[in-house]
PDB file of C-alpha atoms in Angstrom:
ATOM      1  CA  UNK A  78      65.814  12.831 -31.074  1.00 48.00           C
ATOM      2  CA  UNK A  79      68.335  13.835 -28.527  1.00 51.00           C
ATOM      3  CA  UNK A  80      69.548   9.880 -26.233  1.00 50.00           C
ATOM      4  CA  UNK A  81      68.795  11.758 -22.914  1.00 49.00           C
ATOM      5  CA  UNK A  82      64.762  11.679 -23.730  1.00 51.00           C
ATOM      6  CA  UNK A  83      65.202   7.738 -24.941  1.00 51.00           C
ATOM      7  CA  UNK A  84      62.556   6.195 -26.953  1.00 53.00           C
ATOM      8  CA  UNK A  85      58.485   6.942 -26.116  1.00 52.00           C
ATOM      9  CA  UNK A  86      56.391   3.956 -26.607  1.00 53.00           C
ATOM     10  CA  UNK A  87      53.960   5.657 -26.373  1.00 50.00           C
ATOM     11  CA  UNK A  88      54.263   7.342 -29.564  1.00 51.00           C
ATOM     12  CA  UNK A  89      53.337   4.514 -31.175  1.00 51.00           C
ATOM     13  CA  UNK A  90      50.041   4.464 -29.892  1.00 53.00           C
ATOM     14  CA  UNK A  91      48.953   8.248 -29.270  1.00 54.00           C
ATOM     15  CA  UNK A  92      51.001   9.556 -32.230  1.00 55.00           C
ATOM     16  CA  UNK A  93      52.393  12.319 -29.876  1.00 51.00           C
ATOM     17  CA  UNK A  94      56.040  13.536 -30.355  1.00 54.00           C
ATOM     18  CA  UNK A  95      58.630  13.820 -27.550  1.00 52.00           C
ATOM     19  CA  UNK A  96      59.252  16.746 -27.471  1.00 52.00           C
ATOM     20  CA  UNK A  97      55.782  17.650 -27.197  1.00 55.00           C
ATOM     21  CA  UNK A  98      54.926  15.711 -24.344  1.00 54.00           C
ATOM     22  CA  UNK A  99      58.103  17.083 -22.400  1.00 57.00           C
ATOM     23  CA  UNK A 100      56.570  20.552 -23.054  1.00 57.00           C
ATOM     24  CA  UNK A 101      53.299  19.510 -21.884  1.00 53.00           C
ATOM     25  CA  UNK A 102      55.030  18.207 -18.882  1.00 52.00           C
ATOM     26  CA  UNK A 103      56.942  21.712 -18.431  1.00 55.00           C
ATOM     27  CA  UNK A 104      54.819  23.599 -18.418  1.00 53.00           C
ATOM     28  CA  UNK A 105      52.185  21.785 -16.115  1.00 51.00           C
ATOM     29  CA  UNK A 106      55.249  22.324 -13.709  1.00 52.00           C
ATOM     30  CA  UNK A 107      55.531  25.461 -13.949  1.00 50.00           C
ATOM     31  CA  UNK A 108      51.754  26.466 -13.926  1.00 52.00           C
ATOM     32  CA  UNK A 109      51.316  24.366 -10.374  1.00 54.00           C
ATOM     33  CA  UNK A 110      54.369  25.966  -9.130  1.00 55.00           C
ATOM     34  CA  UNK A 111      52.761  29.767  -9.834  1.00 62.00           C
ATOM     35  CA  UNK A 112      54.369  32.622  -8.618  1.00 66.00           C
ATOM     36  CA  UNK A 113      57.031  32.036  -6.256  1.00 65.00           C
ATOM     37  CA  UNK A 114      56.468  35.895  -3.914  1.00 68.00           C
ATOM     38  CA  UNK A 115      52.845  35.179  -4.054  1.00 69.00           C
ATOM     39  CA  UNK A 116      52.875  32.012  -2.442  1.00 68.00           C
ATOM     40  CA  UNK A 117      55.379  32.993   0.548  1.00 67.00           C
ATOM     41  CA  UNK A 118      53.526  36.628   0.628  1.00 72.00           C
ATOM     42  CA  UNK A 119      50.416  34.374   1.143  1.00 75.00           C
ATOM     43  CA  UNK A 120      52.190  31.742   3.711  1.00 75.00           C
ATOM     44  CA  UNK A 121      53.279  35.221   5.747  1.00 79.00           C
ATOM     45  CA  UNK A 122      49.798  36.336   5.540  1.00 79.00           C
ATOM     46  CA  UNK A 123      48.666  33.262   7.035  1.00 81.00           C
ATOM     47  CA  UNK A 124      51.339  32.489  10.095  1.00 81.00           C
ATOM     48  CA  UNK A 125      50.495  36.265  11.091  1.00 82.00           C
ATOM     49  CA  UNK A 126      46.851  35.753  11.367  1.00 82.00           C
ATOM     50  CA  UNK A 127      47.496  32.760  13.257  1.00 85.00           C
ATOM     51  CA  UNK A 128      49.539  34.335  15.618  1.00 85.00           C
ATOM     52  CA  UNK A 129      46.909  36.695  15.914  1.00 84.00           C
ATOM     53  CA  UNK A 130      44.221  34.601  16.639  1.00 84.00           C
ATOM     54  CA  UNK A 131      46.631  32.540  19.081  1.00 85.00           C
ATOM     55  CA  UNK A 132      47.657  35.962  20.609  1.00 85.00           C
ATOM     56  CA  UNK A 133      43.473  37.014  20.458  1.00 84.00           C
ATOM     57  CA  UNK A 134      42.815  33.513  22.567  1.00 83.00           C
ATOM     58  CA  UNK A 135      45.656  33.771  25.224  1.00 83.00           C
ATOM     59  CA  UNK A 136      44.399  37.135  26.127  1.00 82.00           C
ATOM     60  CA  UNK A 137      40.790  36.413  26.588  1.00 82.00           C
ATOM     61  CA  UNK A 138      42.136  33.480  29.498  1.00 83.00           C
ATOM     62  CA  UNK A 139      43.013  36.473  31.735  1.00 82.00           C
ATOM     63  CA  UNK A 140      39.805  38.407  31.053  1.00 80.00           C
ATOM     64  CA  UNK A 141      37.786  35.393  32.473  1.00 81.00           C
ATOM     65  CA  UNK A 142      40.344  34.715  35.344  1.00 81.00           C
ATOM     66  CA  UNK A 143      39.171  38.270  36.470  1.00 82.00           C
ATOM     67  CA  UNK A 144      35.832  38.657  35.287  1.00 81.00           C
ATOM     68  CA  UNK A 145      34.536  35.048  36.084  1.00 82.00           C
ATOM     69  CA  UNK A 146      35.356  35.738  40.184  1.00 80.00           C
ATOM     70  CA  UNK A 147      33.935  39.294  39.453  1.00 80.00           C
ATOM     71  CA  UNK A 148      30.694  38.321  38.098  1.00 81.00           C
ATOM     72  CA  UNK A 149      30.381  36.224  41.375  1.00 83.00           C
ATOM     73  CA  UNK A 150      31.086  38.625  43.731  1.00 83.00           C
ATOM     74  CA  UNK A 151      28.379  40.955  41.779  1.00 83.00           C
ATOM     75  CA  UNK A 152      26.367  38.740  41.817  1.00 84.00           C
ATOM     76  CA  UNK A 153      25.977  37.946  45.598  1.00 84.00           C
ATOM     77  CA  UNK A 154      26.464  41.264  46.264  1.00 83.00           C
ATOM     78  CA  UNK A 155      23.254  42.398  44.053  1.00 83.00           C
ATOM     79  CA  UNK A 156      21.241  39.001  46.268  1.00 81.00           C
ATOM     80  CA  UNK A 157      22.159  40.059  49.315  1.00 81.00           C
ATOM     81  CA  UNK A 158      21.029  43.448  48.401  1.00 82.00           C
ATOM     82  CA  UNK A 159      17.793  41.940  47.302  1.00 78.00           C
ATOM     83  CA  UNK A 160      17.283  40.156  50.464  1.00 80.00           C
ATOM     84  CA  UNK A 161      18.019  43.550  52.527  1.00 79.00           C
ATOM     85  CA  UNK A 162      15.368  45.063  50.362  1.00 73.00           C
ATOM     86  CA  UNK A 163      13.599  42.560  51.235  1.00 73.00           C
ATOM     87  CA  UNK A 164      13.841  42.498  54.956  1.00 75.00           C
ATOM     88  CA  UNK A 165      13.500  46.621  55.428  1.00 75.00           C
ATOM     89  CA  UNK A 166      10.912  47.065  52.479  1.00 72.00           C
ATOM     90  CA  UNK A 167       8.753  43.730  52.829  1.00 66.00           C
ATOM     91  CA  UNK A 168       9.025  44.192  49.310  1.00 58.00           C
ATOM     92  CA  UNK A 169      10.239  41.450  47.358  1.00 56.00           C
ATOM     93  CA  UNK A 170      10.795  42.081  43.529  1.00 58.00           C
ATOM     94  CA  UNK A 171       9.891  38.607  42.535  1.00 58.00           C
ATOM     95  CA  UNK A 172       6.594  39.050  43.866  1.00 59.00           C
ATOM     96  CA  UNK A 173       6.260  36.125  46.411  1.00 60.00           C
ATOM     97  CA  UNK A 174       5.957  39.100  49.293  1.00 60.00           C
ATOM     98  CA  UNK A 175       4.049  41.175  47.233  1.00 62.00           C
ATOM     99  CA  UNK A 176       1.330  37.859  47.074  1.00 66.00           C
ATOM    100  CA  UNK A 177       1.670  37.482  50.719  1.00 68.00           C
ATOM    101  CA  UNK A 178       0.119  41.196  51.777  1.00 67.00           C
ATOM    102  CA  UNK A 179      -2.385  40.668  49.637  1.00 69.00           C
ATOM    103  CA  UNK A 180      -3.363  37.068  51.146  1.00 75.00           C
ATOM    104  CA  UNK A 181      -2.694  38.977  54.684  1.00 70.00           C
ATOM    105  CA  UNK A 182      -5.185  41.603  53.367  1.00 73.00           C
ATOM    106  CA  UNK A 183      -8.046  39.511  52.429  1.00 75.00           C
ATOM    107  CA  UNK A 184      -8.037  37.757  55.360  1.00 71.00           C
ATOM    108  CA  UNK A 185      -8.547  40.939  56.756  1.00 65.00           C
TER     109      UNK A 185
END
């Protein structure tokens, strides 16, 4: 038994050679340390499709700094069309005027 291994107690109580466990203990090593271009192929893999989901979320701020402010314009612009409708048709697509001629026409 080579001096740079020294002396295993626990041989004495498992039985198990040296030079056993040491090959045990390589090769555990080397099975958790796999393949070396796998692992940075996959850690490449991965900081792209971060960056692409980072990239992905920065651009979507812009589209809601212009579309937020554009929705709001639309959308007063389709209520104050609804109100003009209102005031030239007496028609009023929720139905509150529509309820109103026909109180107006019972009355009548």
């Amino acid at each position: 038994m080579p001096e740079s291994w020294g002396t295993c107690p626990g041989k004495l109580l498992t039985g198990v050679e040296p030079v056993q466990e040491r090959s045990v203990l390589q090769s555990m090593k080397l099975k958790g340390v796999g393949d070396l271009k796998s692992i940075l192929t996959t850690d490449t893999e991965m900081q792209s499709l971060e960056f692409t989901q980072l990239i992905f979320g920065l651009s979507l701020i812009p589209y809601f700094l212009i579309m937020f402010p554009f929705g709001m314009v639309m959308y007063i612009l389709c209520h104050c069309i609804l109100e003009v409708c209102d005031l030239l048709f007496h028609f009023d697509l929720t139905g509150v005027t529509v309820k109103r001629l026909h109180e107006s026409q019972k009355r009548l």
